[in-house]
Coordinates of C-alpha atoms and ligand atoms in Angstrom, one line a residue:
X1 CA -35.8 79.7 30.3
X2 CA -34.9 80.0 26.6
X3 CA -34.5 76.1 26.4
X4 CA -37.6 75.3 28.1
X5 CA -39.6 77.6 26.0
X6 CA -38.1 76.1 23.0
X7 CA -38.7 72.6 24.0
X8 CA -42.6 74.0 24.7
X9 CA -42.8 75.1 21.7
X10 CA -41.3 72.0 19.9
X11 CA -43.3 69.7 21.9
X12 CA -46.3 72.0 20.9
X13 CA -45.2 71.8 17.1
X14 CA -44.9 68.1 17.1
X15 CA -48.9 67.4 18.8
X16 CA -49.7 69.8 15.7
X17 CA -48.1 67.7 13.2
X18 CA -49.2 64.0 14.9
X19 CA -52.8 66.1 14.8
X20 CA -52.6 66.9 11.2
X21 CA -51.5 63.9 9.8
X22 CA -53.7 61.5 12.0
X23 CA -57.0 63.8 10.9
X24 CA -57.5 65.2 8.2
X25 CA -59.4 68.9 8.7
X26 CA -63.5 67.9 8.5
X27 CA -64.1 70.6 5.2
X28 CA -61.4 69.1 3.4
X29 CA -62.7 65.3 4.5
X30 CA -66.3 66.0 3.8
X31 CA -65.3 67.6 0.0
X32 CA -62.8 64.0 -0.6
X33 CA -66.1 62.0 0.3
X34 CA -68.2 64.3 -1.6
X35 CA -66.4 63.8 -4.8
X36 CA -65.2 60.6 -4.3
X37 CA -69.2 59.2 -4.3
X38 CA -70.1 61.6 -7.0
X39 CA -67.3 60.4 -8.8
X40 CA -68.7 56.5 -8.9
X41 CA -72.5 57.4 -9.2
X42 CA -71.9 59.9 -12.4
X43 CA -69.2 57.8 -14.4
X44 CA -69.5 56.8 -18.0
X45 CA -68.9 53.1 -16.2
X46 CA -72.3 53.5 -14.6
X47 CA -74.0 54.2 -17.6
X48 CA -76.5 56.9 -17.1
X49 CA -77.9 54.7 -14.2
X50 CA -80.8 53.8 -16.5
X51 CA -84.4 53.2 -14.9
X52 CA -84.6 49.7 -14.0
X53 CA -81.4 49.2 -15.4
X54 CA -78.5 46.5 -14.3
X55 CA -76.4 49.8 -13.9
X56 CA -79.1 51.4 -11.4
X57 CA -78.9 48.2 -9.5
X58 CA -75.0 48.9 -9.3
X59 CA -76.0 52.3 -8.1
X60 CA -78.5 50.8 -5.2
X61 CA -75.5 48.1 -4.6
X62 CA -73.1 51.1 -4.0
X63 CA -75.1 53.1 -2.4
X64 CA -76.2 50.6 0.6
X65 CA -72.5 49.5 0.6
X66 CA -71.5 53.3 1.7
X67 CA -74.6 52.8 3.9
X68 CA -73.0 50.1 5.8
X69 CA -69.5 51.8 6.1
X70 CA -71.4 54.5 7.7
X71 CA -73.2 52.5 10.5
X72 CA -76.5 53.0 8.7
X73 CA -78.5 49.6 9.8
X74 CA -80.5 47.9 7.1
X75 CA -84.0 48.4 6.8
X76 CA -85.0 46.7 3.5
X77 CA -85.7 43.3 2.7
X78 CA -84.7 39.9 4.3
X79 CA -82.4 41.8 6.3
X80 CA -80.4 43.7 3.8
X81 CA -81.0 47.5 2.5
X82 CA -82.3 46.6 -1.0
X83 CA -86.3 46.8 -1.7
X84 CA -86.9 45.0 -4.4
X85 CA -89.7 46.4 -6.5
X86 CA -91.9 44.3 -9.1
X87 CA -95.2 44.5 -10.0
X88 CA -97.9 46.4 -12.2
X89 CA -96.9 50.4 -11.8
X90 CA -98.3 53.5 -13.8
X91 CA -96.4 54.9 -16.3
X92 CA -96.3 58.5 -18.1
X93 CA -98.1 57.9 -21.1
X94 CA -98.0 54.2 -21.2
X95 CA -100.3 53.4 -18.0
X96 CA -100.0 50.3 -16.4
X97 CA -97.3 48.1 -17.3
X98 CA -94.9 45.2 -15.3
X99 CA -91.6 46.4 -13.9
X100 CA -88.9 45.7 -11.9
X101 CA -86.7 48.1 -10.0
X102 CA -85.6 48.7 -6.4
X103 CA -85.2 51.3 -3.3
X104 CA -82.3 51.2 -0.7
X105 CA -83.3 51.7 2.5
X106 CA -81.6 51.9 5.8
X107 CA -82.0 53.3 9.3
X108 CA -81.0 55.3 12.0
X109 CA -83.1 54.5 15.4
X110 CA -84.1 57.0 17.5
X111 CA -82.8 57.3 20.9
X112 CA -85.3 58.4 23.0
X113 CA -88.2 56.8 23.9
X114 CA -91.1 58.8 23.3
X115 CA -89.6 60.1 19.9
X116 CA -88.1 57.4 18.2
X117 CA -91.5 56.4 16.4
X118 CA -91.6 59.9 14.9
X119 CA -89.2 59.5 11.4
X120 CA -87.6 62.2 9.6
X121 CA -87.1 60.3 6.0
X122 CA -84.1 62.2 3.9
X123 CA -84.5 60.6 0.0
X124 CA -83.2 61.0 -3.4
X125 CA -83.4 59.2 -6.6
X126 CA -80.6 57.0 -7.7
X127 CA -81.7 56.3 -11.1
X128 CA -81.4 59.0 -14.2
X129 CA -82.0 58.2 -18.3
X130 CA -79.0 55.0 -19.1
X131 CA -78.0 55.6 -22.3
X132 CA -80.2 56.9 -25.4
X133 CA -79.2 59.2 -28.7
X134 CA -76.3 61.1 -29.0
X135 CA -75.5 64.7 -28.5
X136 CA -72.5 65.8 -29.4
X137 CA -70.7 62.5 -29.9
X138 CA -71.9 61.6 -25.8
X139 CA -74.7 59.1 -25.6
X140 CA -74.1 58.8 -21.7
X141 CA -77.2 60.6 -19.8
X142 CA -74.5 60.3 -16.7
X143 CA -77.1 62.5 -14.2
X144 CA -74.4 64.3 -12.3
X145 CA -76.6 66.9 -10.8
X146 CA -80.0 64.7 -11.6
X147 CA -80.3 63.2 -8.9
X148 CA -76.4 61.5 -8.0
X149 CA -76.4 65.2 -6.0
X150 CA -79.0 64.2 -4.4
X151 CA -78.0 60.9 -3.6
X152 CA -74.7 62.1 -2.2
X153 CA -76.3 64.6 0.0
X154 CA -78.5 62.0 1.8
X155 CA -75.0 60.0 2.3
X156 CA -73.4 63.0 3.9
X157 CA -75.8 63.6 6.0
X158 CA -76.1 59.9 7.2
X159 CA -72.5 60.4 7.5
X160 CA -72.9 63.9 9.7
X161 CA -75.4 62.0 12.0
X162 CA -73.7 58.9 12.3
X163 CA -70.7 60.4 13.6
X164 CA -72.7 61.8 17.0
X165 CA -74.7 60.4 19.5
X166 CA -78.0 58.7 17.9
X167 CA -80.6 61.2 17.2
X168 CA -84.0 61.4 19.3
X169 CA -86.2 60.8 16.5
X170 CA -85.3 57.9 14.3
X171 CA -83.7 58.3 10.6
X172 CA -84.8 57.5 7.9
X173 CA -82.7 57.3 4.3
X174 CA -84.2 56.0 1.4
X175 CA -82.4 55.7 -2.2
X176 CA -85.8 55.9 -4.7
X177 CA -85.4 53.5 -8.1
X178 CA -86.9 54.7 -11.4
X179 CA -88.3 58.4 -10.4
X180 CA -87.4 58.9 -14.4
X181 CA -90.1 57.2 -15.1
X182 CA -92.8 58.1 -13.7
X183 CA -91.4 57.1 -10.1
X184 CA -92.3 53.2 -9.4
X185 CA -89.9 53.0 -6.4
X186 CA -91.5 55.5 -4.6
X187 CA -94.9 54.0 -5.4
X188 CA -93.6 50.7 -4.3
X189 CA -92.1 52.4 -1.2
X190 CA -95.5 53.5 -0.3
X191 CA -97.6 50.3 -0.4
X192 CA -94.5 48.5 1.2
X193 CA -93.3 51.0 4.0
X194 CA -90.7 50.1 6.5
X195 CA -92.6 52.7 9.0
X196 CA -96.2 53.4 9.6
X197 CA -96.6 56.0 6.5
X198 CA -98.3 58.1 9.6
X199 CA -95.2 57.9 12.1
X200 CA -92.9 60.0 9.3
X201 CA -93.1 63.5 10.3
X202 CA -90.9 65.0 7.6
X203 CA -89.9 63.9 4.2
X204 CA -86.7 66.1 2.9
X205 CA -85.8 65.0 -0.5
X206 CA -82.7 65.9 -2.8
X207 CA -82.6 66.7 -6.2
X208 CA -80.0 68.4 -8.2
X209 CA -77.6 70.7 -5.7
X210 CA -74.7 70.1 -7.7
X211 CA -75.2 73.6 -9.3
X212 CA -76.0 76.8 -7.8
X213 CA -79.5 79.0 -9.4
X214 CA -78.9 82.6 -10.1
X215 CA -82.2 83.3 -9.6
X216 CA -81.6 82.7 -5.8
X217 CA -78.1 84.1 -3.7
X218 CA -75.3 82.0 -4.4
X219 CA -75.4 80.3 -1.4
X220 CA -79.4 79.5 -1.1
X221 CA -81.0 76.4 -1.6
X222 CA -84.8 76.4 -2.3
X223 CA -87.6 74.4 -1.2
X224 CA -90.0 73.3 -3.3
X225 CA -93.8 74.2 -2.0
X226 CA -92.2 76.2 0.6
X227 CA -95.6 78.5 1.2
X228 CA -97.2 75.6 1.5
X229 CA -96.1 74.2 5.2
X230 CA -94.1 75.5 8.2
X231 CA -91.1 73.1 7.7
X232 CA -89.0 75.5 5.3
X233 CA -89.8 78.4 7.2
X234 CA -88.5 76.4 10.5
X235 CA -85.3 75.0 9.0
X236 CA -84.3 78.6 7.9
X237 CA -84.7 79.3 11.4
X238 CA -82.3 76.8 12.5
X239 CA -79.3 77.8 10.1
X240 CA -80.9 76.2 6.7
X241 CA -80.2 78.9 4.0
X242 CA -83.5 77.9 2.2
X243 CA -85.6 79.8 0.7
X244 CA -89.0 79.8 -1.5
X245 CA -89.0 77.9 -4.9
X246 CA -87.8 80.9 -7.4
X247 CA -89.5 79.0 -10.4
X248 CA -93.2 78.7 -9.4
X249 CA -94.3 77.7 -13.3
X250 CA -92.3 74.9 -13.5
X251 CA -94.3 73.4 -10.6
X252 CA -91.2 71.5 -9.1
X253 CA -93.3 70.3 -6.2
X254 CA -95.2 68.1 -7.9
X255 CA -92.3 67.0 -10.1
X256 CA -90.2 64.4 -7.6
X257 CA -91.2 61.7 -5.4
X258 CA -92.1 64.1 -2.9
X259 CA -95.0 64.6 -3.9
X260 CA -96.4 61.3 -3.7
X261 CA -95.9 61.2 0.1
X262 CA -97.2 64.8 0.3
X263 CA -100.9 63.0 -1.3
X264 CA -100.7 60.5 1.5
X265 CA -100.6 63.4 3.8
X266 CA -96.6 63.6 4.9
X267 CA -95.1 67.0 5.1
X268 CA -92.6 66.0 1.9
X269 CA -91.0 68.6 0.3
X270 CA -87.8 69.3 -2.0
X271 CA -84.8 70.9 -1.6
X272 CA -82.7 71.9 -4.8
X273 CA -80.9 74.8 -6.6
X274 CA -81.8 73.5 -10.2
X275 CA -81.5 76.8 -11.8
X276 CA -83.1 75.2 -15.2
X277 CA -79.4 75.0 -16.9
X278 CA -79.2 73.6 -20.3
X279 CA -77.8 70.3 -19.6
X280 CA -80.8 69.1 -17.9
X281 CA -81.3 65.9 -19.2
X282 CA -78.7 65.8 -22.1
X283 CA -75.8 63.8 -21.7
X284 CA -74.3 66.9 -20.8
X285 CA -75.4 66.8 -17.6
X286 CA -71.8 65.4 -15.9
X287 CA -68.9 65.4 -13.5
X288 CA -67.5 68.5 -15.8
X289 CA -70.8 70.7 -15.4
X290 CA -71.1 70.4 -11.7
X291 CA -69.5 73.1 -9.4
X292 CA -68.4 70.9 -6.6
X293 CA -67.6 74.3 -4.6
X294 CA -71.7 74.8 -4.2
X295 CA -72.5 71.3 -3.4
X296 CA -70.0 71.0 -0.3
X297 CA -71.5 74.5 0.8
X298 CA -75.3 73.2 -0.2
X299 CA -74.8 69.9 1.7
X300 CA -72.7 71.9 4.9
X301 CA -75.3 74.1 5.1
X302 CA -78.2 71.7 5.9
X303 CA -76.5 69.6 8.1
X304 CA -77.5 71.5 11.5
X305 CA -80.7 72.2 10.0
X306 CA -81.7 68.3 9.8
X307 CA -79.7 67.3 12.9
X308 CA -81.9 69.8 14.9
X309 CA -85.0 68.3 12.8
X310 CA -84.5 65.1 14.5
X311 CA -83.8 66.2 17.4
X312 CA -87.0 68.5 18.1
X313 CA -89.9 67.8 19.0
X314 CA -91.6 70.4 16.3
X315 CA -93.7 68.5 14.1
X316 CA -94.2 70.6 10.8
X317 CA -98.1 71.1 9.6
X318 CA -99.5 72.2 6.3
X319 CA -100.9 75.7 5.6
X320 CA -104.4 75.8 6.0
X321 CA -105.8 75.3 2.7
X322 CA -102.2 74.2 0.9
X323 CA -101.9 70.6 1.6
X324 CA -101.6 68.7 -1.9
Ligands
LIG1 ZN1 -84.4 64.2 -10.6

């Protein structure tokens, strides 16, 4: 008896170690991926990912490069993820003026018939402020939390749903260009959509998770306009830890390219725990501020909340009266 329990238990011990080296455990993969993305997107070698810029094109290159690893398909142009952008586009200030930028676009189809017209679109903004005066010595506006976060998020969870079976609903991620300035991608996006603008059921978009907000529990996200449609109140249903937009003043809703869908009528809404920190646009704003310990938690935690979003067949709705 003693031998044979010692060979169980040896036998036992050795599937644990063949186990543990052929798979890493899925918390300690998902933070390696996590940092691993935000450490390209935020390096001084991208240069602040400037609007327009060479370097945000980098980014869009990068970013639909991860897509493809993922088993994303491509849904920009001639075949590839990139949406190139160029034309006359509002400006802050400025008003109309040419320029040149891009989206990255990709898709996963739905799997079931009836559903896989209805989109659930996950975005964030790949492109932050390049390089302008210096603070402190640092003229690098490297965008760590604004909006590479955000940008990492939406790969994670193109990663999370990737990995099952497809989803019912179809999938789609979208990487805007120049939201800094005044948000031409997204402008772009919407005269040139890969869906039916009326076919996209939800718009989630990311910006800046890579911090947590004391005005909210430490684990909480919050979603901006969150009164405003059923869609927050829904996810927190299914496991999202979201809550309503702590910072009413600072009218964050209308503040990303969220809202530009949410005036075509899409439910579009953001989630984020900016808790207005001081390195908010400053050069500041980098790999060393973030606290990588939230953004794994932030990104884990919506995960089942957006794989049961394309999955139902709950289509969120505006608050009478709230609709943008
Ligand atoms: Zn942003």
């Amino acid at each position: 008896m003693a031998s044979r329990t010692k060979l169980f238990l040896f036998c036992n011990l050795f599937l644990l170690l063949t186990a543990a080296s052929a798979q890493q455990p899925q918390s300690s993969r998902d933070a390696a991926e996590i940092r691993g993305a935000m450490e390209f997107l935020a390096s001084d070698a991208m240069q602040g990912r400037g609007s327009g810029s060479h370097d945000e094109l980098l980014a869009a290159v990068y970013l639909a490069s991860q897509l493809r690893q993922i088993g994303i398909e491509p849904a920009g142009d001639d075949g590839g993820y990139i949406q190139n952008v160029s034309g006359e586009f509002n400006f802050f200030r400025q008003g109309k003026k040419q320029w040149n930028t891009r989206n990255v676009i990709g898709v996963l189809k739905g799997r079931d018939e009836k559903r896989k017209d209805q989109v659930i679109l996950l975005t964030a903004h790949m492109d932050h402020l390049g390089i302008r005066e210096a603070v402190n010595g640092d003229n690098i506006y490297n965008g760590a939390d604004d909006d590479a976060s955000g940008c990492v998020a939406v790969l994670q969870l193109a990663r999370a749903l990737a990995r099952k079976e497809a989803p019912k609903r179809t999938v789609l991620f979208v990487f805007f260009g120049s939201e800094e300035t005044g948000g031409q991608g997204n402008q772009y996006f919407l005269e040139h959509p890969p869906v039916p603008l009326k076919n996209i059921v939800a718009n989630l978009e990311f910006e800046m998770i890579g911090r947590p907000d004391a005005a909210v529990k430490p684990d909480e996200l919050w979603l901006t306009g969150y009164e405003r449609s059923n869609l927050g109140p829904e996810l927190a249903k299914h496991g999202a830890k979201l809550v309503a937009d702590p910072h009413p003043q600072q009218q964050f809703f209308q503040r990303s390219d969220n809202y530009a869908l949410a005036k075509q009528g899409v439910i579009a809404q953001t989630v984020s725990s900016f808790g207005l920190h001081a390195d908010y646009h400053r050069p500041s704003d980098d790999l060393a501020h973030l606290d990588f310990t939230h953004m794994e938690q932030a990104i884990h935690s919506m995960l089942g909340p957006v794989e049961w979003l394309a999955n139902t067949e709950f289509k969120p709705e505006w608050v009478e009266g709230k609709k943008p």
